Amino acid sequence: MTLGKYIPVLDWGRSYSRETFSNDMIAAVIVTIMLIPQSLAYALLAGLPPEAGIYASIAPIILYAIFGTSRALAVGPVAVVSLMTAAAVGQVAQSGTMGYAVAALTLAFLSGVFLLAMGLFKLGFLANFLSHPVIAGFITASGILIAASQLKHILGVPAGGDTLIEVLETLVEHLGDTNPITLAIGVSATGFLFWVRKGLKPRLRAAGLGPKMADVLTKAGPVAAVVLTTVLTWGLGLADHGVAVVGAVPQSLPPLTVPSLSPELLKQLLIPALLISIIGFVESISVAQTLAAKKRQRINPDQELIGLGAANIGAAFTGGYPVTGGFARSVVNFDAGAETPAAGAYTAVGLAIAAVALTPLVFFLPKATLAATIIVAVLSLVDFSILKKTWGYSRADFFAVAATILLTLGFGVETGVSAGVILSIGLHLYKTSRPHVAEVGLVPGTQHFRNINRHTVETLPSILSLRVDESLYFVNARFLEDLIQDRVTQGCTIKHVILMCSAVNEIDYSALESLESINRRLKDLGVGLHLSEVKGPVMDRLRKSHLLEALNGRVFQSHYDGWRSLTGAPRPLPDAVV
């Protein structure tokens, strides 16, 4: 076991070259330009001072570069986690207070501990219990909720709430207080950013710019919006006319901070931290694996947990809040040519320079511009097509997605994500509780058995052949028991039941007891119970039980062997079709 397995930088760092440095540095410059306004905006979304967004993008990136396995993942504040942070911390402290900031640090610390523990105990597989449709539903609802929550900054009115209805109600109540100048800035910035995202790059390419330069300028679109609106606000004195601005931002590197270990606070933040850890990890690992596949690289989910855990603990001790791998910034990092996690470290250096040298320049930055940045970013996450896709493919998945969206919008983010976890697990249990069990028959002229309802096959009234297409465990054990009982009582001529177990990867103790019960009932009816094509690991378990000794039948290596033996059919010729 090598140290490089747990500290990947020791592995990829050995082959680091001047060319790799050049590519990483270019990617870092592009990502840094994008992250400066984005970090400020996400801190605003989390209810924290704007500098917290930059702080949360420095130490966490460096720590992930040391412990993470993705070559392109960019770690830092993201929209969904920022919203979840605001929802969780808002329950225990008032926004703008020291207690609120300390609670955010504590939330990051708890999230880091959870992720680190899951990584050390190799529990990365737990993320698989969140189905993709449910995640898509949650992210879609969160995107809508985030966009709605930022309308108050576009309008320049006070508003709040944890649900879509609450947010809209408070917006309507204060609609008459709309600041027209703020509204003009917000709408203009939003329109400009949408145009930059869709129309700027084709225009630049048509003007003769190369693809890389056009891409850099497109990614710098939010920076242009920030610069222009800041200059206008400062030059025209718009802050004196009610336009809310960022104000003074500390001109310093991330401070050393300490999360609270108050038992009461830890208890209140425990569940939110766990939910943030799960959602953050799922989002991060999805992005990391997608990008890694494009370069035939490998991602280690358990090591990713360690990397993200270290990043969050780093955020807790450097004035940040919970972080994870972001989709937009990671794609930009990848497209810009990042080859190693060092690109993230260089980005952290760029953000540190910005924190020291550039923060005074954002004093007159309108909050409406930051809100526009958030709205444009999160609306790209909204995908209602998932409803149409799941409706056509699986009604169970559709209802899970729809319920997740409605619960998130109607009851808040924590309820939505909790419902998503429960629905994902419930959906899995529902689907496996009624496994597909096909009655099969022999395909003429072969040794293959197929579903009698789909193929023309040979069957015998004295033999019931069933193919079980699912592992057997406590949820579905009784289903198989009842199915066999019903089928045998319907066919009085049945003398043998053969269970084809080629798709059975596991038989737990509850299922074992059900098989023993089936065996006893069939024995009382004078019917033999036989097993075929049992996999090695499953057979090893069965040998430790009393089932094989009590079995009122035999275990056959192949289903055809069982069928031939029970029917007395002659052995096939050596050149028989198989």
XYZ file of C-alpha atoms in Angstrom:
578
model
C 0.000 0.000 0.000
C 1.643 3.205 -1.174
C 1.380 6.641 0.381
C 0.462 7.972 -3.069
C -2.841 6.132 -2.810
C -3.932 8.457 0.000
C -1.968 11.522 -1.123
C -2.356 11.500 -4.932
C -0.144 14.567 -5.351
C 2.814 12.260 -4.677
C 1.762 10.226 -7.687
C 0.997 12.785 -10.412
C 3.611 15.194 -9.053
C 6.454 12.896 -10.142
C 5.677 13.390 -13.831
C 4.955 17.122 -13.633
C 6.588 18.939 -16.548
C 7.086 22.471 -17.851
C 4.416 21.894 -20.511
C 1.963 20.670 -17.860
C 2.751 23.749 -15.781
C 2.000 25.991 -18.738
C -1.371 24.322 -19.418
C -2.340 24.380 -15.741
C -1.394 28.031 -15.404
C -3.525 29.066 -18.409
C -6.486 27.151 -16.985
C -5.929 28.765 -13.571
C -6.003 32.290 -15.031
C -9.288 31.594 -16.844
C -10.926 29.974 -13.810
C -9.708 32.745 -11.475
C -11.314 35.392 -13.689
C -14.597 33.485 -13.527
C -14.418 32.720 -9.801
C -13.916 36.240 -8.453
C -17.478 37.461 -9.143
C -18.930 33.978 -8.687
C -17.403 33.528 -5.230
C -18.710 36.914 -4.090
C -22.159 36.042 -5.434
C -22.373 32.629 -3.756
C -21.332 34.095 -0.405
C -24.232 36.537 -0.807
C -26.524 33.564 -1.497
C -25.293 31.815 1.654
C -26.086 34.936 3.703
C -22.419 35.573 4.455
C -20.092 38.551 3.827
C -18.762 38.525 0.229
C -15.184 37.843 1.324
C -16.317 34.461 2.729
C -16.801 33.266 -0.857
C -13.210 34.081 -1.759
C -11.884 32.601 1.493
C -13.825 29.396 0.782
C -12.098 29.174 -2.604
C -8.465 29.311 -1.431
C -7.474 26.761 1.242
C -10.106 24.194 0.143
C -8.763 24.189 -3.432
C -5.193 23.632 -2.225
C -6.215 20.797 0.108
C -8.229 19.115 -2.615
C -5.249 19.397 -4.974
C -3.239 17.389 -2.434
C -5.804 14.717 -1.548
C -8.223 14.590 -4.521
C -7.979 12.266 -7.510
C -9.680 14.341 -10.228
C -7.352 16.221 -12.571
C -10.004 18.814 -13.499
C -12.420 19.178 -10.559
C -12.573 22.758 -9.236
C -13.625 22.893 -5.593
C -15.295 25.850 -3.908
C -18.689 27.395 -3.145
C -21.531 26.215 -5.394
C -25.113 27.405 -5.734
C -26.984 24.456 -4.222
C -24.657 24.038 -1.232
C -24.726 27.820 -0.642
C -28.523 27.724 -0.527
C -28.468 24.722 1.824
C -25.993 26.582 4.030
C -28.292 29.597 4.239
C -31.267 27.352 5.058
C -29.387 25.446 7.781
C -27.526 28.326 9.427
C -30.559 30.600 9.192
C -32.324 28.266 11.636
C -29.762 28.819 14.380
C -28.531 32.406 13.941
C -29.454 35.761 12.439
C -27.795 36.642 9.137
C -25.095 39.290 9.515
C -24.198 38.332 13.073
C -21.025 36.751 14.382
C -23.073 33.722 15.438
C -24.155 33.213 11.817
C -20.545 33.173 10.572
C -19.472 30.806 13.355
C -22.371 28.477 12.549
C -21.317 28.441 8.873
C -17.760 27.506 9.913
C -19.122 24.756 12.144
C -21.314 23.455 9.340
C -18.251 23.215 7.077
C -16.318 21.449 9.828
C -19.078 18.878 10.439
C -19.478 18.308 6.710
C -15.715 17.783 6.416
C -15.698 15.295 9.276
C -18.580 13.327 7.732
C -16.902 13.216 4.322
C -13.526 12.287 5.782
C -15.039 9.499 7.892
C -16.970 8.135 4.900
C -13.772 8.127 2.867
C -11.661 6.402 5.511
C -14.340 3.728 6.009
C -14.803 3.401 2.220
C -18.473 4.370 2.250
C -18.482 6.110 -1.122
C -21.038 3.578 -2.369
C -23.683 5.222 -0.157
C -24.018 7.990 -2.736
C -25.508 5.381 -5.071
C -28.663 5.384 -2.961
C -29.538 8.779 -4.435
C -31.078 8.039 -7.820
C -30.205 10.310 -10.739
C -33.837 11.329 -11.444
C -34.322 12.384 -7.821
C -31.055 14.362 -7.848
C -32.131 16.046 -11.105
C -35.465 16.945 -9.516
C -33.815 18.376 -6.420
C -31.318 20.451 -8.417
C -34.089 21.750 -10.700
C -36.203 22.832 -7.723
C -33.154 24.339 -6.001
C -32.344 26.324 -9.148
C -35.844 27.800 -9.177
C -35.700 28.547 -5.445
C -32.274 30.186 -5.736
C -33.318 32.339 -8.696
C -36.480 33.436 -6.879
C -34.527 34.272 -3.726
C -32.297 36.649 -5.716
C -35.163 38.685 -7.157
C -35.146 40.811 -4.003
C -31.698 42.114 -4.978
C -32.852 42.724 -8.560
C -35.828 44.740 -7.287
C -33.990 46.338 -4.380
C -36.604 45.268 -1.820
C -36.451 43.305 1.457
C -37.764 39.777 1.099
C -37.096 36.326 2.490
C -38.458 32.858 3.130
C -37.372 29.236 2.875
C -40.003 28.134 0.349
C -40.997 29.403 -3.076
C -44.412 30.530 -1.810
C -42.878 32.474 1.096
C -40.340 34.151 -1.193
C -42.971 35.158 -3.759
C -45.368 36.385 -1.070
C -42.759 38.708 0.454
C -41.736 39.942 -2.991
C -45.339 40.804 -3.849
C -45.793 42.567 -0.500
C -42.790 44.846 -1.177
C -43.285 45.240 -4.908
C -44.293 48.859 -4.424
C -40.908 49.562 -2.798
C -38.980 48.588 -5.932
C -35.951 50.778 -6.586
C -36.098 51.625 -10.325
C -32.339 52.219 -10.590
C -31.556 48.891 -8.923
C -34.122 47.197 -11.174
C -32.493 48.720 -14.271
C -29.047 47.513 -13.166
C -30.310 44.031 -12.292
C -32.315 43.501 -15.473
C -29.524 44.890 -17.685
C -26.886 42.731 -15.997
C -29.078 39.631 -16.265
C -29.814 40.247 -19.936
C -26.152 40.930 -20.678
C -24.995 37.744 -18.926
C -27.550 35.621 -20.777
C -26.346 37.137 -24.048
C -22.697 36.523 -23.121
C -23.452 32.884 -22.361
C -25.242 32.238 -25.653
C -24.193 34.861 -28.173
C -20.781 36.320 -27.413
C -18.569 33.411 -28.409
C -20.068 33.011 -31.935
C -19.675 36.780 -32.460
C -16.033 36.687 -31.377
C -15.294 33.681 -33.589
C -16.981 35.422 -36.524
C -14.764 38.452 -35.866
C -11.702 36.278 -36.383
C -10.624 35.502 -32.813
C -9.209 32.056 -32.085
C -11.255 29.542 -30.079
C -9.154 29.887 -26.907
C -9.245 33.666 -26.818
C -12.986 33.685 -27.614
C -13.534 31.231 -24.776
C -11.516 33.329 -22.307
C -13.445 36.487 -23.189
C -16.759 34.647 -22.908
C -15.853 33.316 -19.457
C -14.842 36.856 -18.483
C -18.355 38.104 -19.248
C -19.379 38.269 -15.560
C -16.211 40.252 -14.818
C -17.206 42.775 -17.502
C -20.645 43.115 -15.913
C -19.035 43.610 -12.500
C -16.593 46.249 -13.749
C -19.162 48.191 -15.759
C -21.874 48.328 -13.074
C -19.323 49.101 -10.356
C -17.902 52.022 -12.329
C -21.394 53.344 -13.102
C -22.482 53.077 -9.471
C -19.358 54.848 -8.279
C -19.277 57.487 -11.007
C -22.969 58.418 -10.777
C -23.199 58.107 -6.999
C -26.001 55.548 -7.297
C -25.375 54.251 -3.775
C -26.850 57.537 -2.545
C -30.037 56.730 -4.484
C -30.784 53.465 -2.715
C -28.698 51.063 -4.810
C -27.385 48.388 -2.426
C -23.647 47.767 -2.830
C -21.218 45.199 -1.454
C -19.459 47.772 0.704
C -16.150 47.368 2.501
C -14.457 44.002 2.045
C -11.436 43.144 4.240
C -8.194 43.438 2.291
C -6.446 40.345 3.608
C -5.682 36.683 3.184
C -8.091 34.167 4.750
C -7.993 34.528 8.542
C -7.464 31.682 10.968
C -10.904 30.805 12.320
C -12.152 28.165 14.738
C -15.548 26.418 14.432
C -17.709 26.125 17.519
C -17.800 22.837 19.407
C -20.897 23.771 21.376
C -22.917 20.547 21.882
C -26.169 22.423 21.263
C -24.969 23.942 17.979
C -23.445 20.651 16.813
C -26.747 18.906 17.492
C -28.688 21.493 15.487
C -26.330 21.315 12.505
C -25.751 17.554 12.488
C -28.482 16.553 10.023
C -27.984 19.560 7.691
C -24.247 18.819 7.596
C -24.922 15.198 6.664
C -27.331 16.216 3.895
C -24.880 18.807 2.545
C -22.136 16.171 2.578
C -24.235 13.712 0.571
C -25.512 16.218 -1.989
C -22.086 17.839 -2.322
C -20.375 14.497 -2.843
C -22.931 13.309 -5.402
C -22.589 16.531 -7.411
C -18.803 16.451 -7.168
C -18.291 12.791 -8.062
C -20.705 13.081 -11.009
C -18.718 15.966 -12.480
C -15.343 14.366 -11.713
C -16.228 11.028 -13.316
C -17.727 12.682 -16.396
C -14.598 14.753 -17.021
C -12.213 11.902 -16.176
C -13.933 9.598 -18.690
C -13.123 12.044 -21.490
C -9.389 11.506 -20.881
C -9.604 7.866 -19.801
C -8.592 8.740 -16.267
C -9.722 7.047 -13.088
C -11.565 8.556 -10.127
C -11.455 6.899 -6.716
C -14.777 7.722 -4.953
C -13.435 6.936 -1.478
C -10.357 9.119 -1.988
C -12.646 11.838 -3.363
C -14.481 11.756 -0.053
C -11.166 12.291 1.738
C -10.240 15.154 -0.609
C -13.611 16.888 -0.169
C -13.499 16.258 3.581
C -10.083 17.911 3.838
C -11.339 20.833 1.701
C -14.314 21.441 3.991
C -12.237 21.216 7.149
C -9.843 23.700 5.542
C -12.778 26.029 4.841
C -13.849 25.794 8.477
C -10.463 27.045 9.704
C -10.019 29.794 7.086
C -13.234 31.804 7.263
C -15.199 29.854 4.644
C -18.284 27.657 4.572
C -19.198 24.244 3.024
C -17.721 23.612 -0.430
C -17.777 20.946 -3.096
C -16.791 20.396 -6.724
C -18.763 22.761 -8.958
C -20.043 21.768 -12.396
C -19.549 25.093 -14.199
C -16.087 25.903 -12.864
C -14.897 22.313 -13.362
C -16.020 22.277 -16.990
C -14.285 25.616 -17.546
C -11.149 24.235 -15.876
C -11.256 21.150 -18.102
C -11.958 23.063 -21.322
C -9.173 25.537 -20.497
C -6.673 22.661 -20.579
C -6.053 21.819 -16.898
C -3.999 18.643 -16.704
C -3.470 18.206 -12.951
C -4.960 19.396 -9.648
C -2.097 21.909 -9.540
C -4.292 24.130 -11.736
C -6.573 24.459 -8.725
C -3.644 25.422 -6.503
C -2.643 28.142 -8.959
C -6.248 29.348 -8.966
C -6.058 29.601 -5.184
C -2.958 31.775 -5.510
C -4.793 34.030 -7.963
C -7.738 34.360 -5.598
C -5.378 35.107 -2.704
C -3.852 37.947 -4.725
C -7.387 39.199 -5.465
C -8.252 39.040 -1.751
C -5.227 41.192 -0.900
C -5.142 43.627 -3.815
C -8.541 43.838 -5.484
C -11.155 43.812 -2.719
C -11.249 47.624 -2.335
C -12.370 47.812 -5.960
C -15.653 46.003 -5.248
C -16.913 48.491 -2.645
C -19.404 49.980 -5.139
C -20.299 46.653 -6.762
C -24.145 46.482 -6.830
C -25.685 43.462 -5.144
C -28.072 43.380 -8.108
C -25.136 42.436 -10.357
C -24.149 39.578 -8.072
C -27.789 38.455 -7.997
C -27.824 38.494 -11.812
C -24.692 36.335 -11.813
C -26.398 33.794 -9.558
C -29.662 33.777 -11.521
C -27.942 33.177 -14.861
C -25.766 30.428 -13.351
C -28.549 28.503 -11.589
C -31.165 28.689 -14.328
C -28.877 26.485 -16.407
C -29.440 23.815 -13.727
C -33.212 23.840 -14.210
C -34.236 20.883 -16.352
C -37.951 20.110 -16.534
C -37.325 17.659 -19.366
C -36.553 15.084 -16.671
C -40.293 14.983 -15.944
C -41.142 14.132 -19.550
C -38.343 11.571 -19.794
C -39.276 9.741 -16.595
C -43.009 9.844 -17.433
C -42.319 8.019 -20.671
C -39.841 5.565 -19.194
C -40.865 4.830 -15.596
C -43.904 6.202 -13.747
C -42.305 5.356 -10.395
C -39.275 7.514 -11.263
C -41.597 10.287 -12.491
C -43.523 10.448 -9.219
C -40.243 10.436 -7.252
C -38.922 13.378 -9.325
C -42.200 15.291 -9.145
C -42.463 14.754 -5.379
C -38.877 15.931 -4.842
C -39.484 19.102 -6.882
C -42.763 19.925 -5.137
C -41.449 19.215 -1.647
C -38.329 21.309 -2.219
C -40.312 24.245 -3.568
C -43.110 23.922 -1.020
C -41.227 23.072 2.179
C -37.635 24.152 1.659
C -34.269 22.704 0.729
C -33.722 20.480 3.773
C -37.125 18.848 3.394
C -36.506 18.438 -0.318
C -33.132 16.763 0.018
C -34.351 14.572 2.903
C -37.308 13.542 0.771
C -34.924 12.872 -2.114
C -32.846 10.470 -0.026
C -35.934 8.712 1.335
C -37.589 8.511 -2.093
C -34.419 7.124 -3.691
C -34.147 4.371 -1.094
C -37.897 3.761 -1.211
C -37.816 3.546 -4.998
C -35.049 0.970 -4.873
C -36.903 -1.101 -2.271
C -40.152 -0.877 -4.252
C -38.526 -2.029 -7.495
C -36.663 -4.923 -5.882
C -39.617 -5.958 -3.705
C -41.377 -7.299 -6.810
C -38.553 -8.898 -8.810
C -39.079 -10.045 -12.360
C -39.629 -13.805 -12.266
C -40.102 -15.368 -15.693
C -41.494 -18.803 -16.453
C -39.111 -20.228 -19.043
C -39.150 -23.000 -21.598
C -36.639 -24.701 -23.872
C -35.929 -23.064 -27.218
C -36.289 -25.924 -29.776
C -32.993 -27.283 -31.051
C -30.903 -25.509 -28.374
C -30.005 -25.707 -24.706
C -31.313 -22.180 -24.039
C -34.337 -21.271 -21.960
C -36.429 -18.181 -22.604
C -39.570 -16.465 -21.285
C -42.675 -18.387 -22.416
C -44.506 -15.081 -22.979
C -41.870 -13.734 -25.390
C -40.634 -16.778 -27.306
C -41.856 -19.991 -28.880
C -40.529 -22.608 -26.475
C -41.118 -26.155 -25.283
C -42.674 -26.701 -21.857
C -43.873 -29.712 -19.901
C -46.901 -29.656 -17.562
C -44.956 -31.607 -14.932
C -42.054 -29.093 -14.726
C -42.287 -25.463 -13.670
C -39.121 -23.598 -14.676
C -38.721 -20.133 -13.136
C -35.904 -17.676 -13.794
C -35.384 -15.242 -10.896
C -33.960 -11.946 -12.231
C -33.015 -10.343 -8.919
C -30.997 -11.082 -5.814
C -33.162 -12.491 -3.044
C -33.314 -10.603 0.241
C -35.756 -9.696 2.995
C -37.761 -7.252 0.857
C -38.683 -9.692 -1.925
C -38.352 -13.088 -0.260
C -42.066 -13.373 0.536
C -42.963 -12.333 -3.015
C -41.195 -15.386 -4.467
C -42.744 -17.601 -1.808
C -46.279 -16.455 -2.670
C -45.657 -16.628 -6.431
C -44.538 -20.260 -6.306
C -47.395 -21.195 -3.983
C -49.969 -19.659 -6.313
C -48.443 -21.212 -9.430
C -48.181 -24.717 -7.974
C -51.748 -24.726 -6.658
C -52.980 -23.679 -10.120
C -51.163 -26.487 -11.908
C -52.039 -29.772 -10.234
C -49.838 -31.768 -12.633
C -46.624 -29.982 -11.536
C -44.123 -32.448 -10.070
C -40.946 -30.372 -10.170
C -40.065 -26.707 -9.658
C -36.666 -25.557 -10.941
C -35.384 -22.132 -9.891
C -32.922 -20.772 -12.449
C -30.557 -18.626 -10.330
C -28.190 -17.247 -12.975
C -29.171 -13.645 -12.076
C -29.155 -14.157 -8.302
C -26.049 -12.556 -6.803
C -27.077 -12.720 -3.165
C -29.419 -14.691 -0.907
C -29.724 -13.190 2.582
C -30.949 -15.016 5.683
C -34.564 -13.922 5.258
C -34.563 -15.250 1.692
C -32.894 -18.456 2.895
C -35.729 -18.994 5.367
C -38.240 -18.381 2.568
C -36.523 -20.993 0.387
C -36.653 -23.444 3.300
C -40.361 -22.674 3.709
C -40.952 -23.172 -0.028
C -39.080 -26.477 0.158
C -41.233 -27.714 3.078
C -44.507 -26.762 1.387
C -43.544 -28.355 -1.920
C -42.366 -31.483 -0.109
C -45.776 -31.755 1.576
C -47.383 -31.498 -1.882
C -45.058 -34.137 -3.317
C -43.299 -31.600 -5.527
C -39.527 -31.423 -5.847
C -37.637 -28.135 -5.510
C -34.506 -27.848 -7.635
C -31.917 -25.117 -8.150
C -29.848 -24.477 -11.260
C -26.962 -22.233 -12.305
C -26.252 -21.085 -8.752
C -23.262 -18.762 -8.649
C -20.176 -19.787 -6.679
C -20.373 -17.174 -3.864
C -24.099 -17.907 -3.417
C -23.450 -21.658 -3.297
C -20.721 -21.116 -0.699
C -23.308 -19.461 1.544
C -25.919 -22.156 0.926
C -23.440 -24.876 1.912
C -23.237 -23.265 5.355
C -27.006 -23.700 5.790
C -29.314 -26.709 6.144
C -31.176 -25.965 2.904
C -29.109 -28.239 0.666
C -29.401 -31.174 3.099
C -33.173 -30.754 3.389
C -33.723 -29.919 -0.276
C -36.481 -32.057 -1.823
C -34.620 -32.067 -5.114
C -31.204 -31.425 -6.614
C -28.827 -28.618 -7.586
C -27.894 -28.612 -11.287
C -24.906 -26.918 -12.856
C -26.985 -25.802 -15.840
C -30.716 -25.430 -16.296
C -30.614 -27.693 -19.335
C -28.987 -30.453 -17.262
C -31.862 -30.202 -14.797
C -34.508 -30.237 -17.526
C -32.869 -33.223 -19.257
C -32.451 -35.135 -15.994
C -36.037 -34.610 -14.840
C -37.553 -35.426 -18.250
C -35.275 -38.376 -18.996
C -34.232 -36.769 -22.278
C -31.091 -38.221 -23.932
C -27.804 -36.368 -23.756
C -27.264 -33.963 -26.680
C -24.794 -34.850 -29.396
C -21.353 -33.142 -29.083
C -22.143 -30.808 -32.001
C -25.544 -29.750 -30.629
C -26.395 -26.086 -30.844
C -25.788 -24.438 -27.455
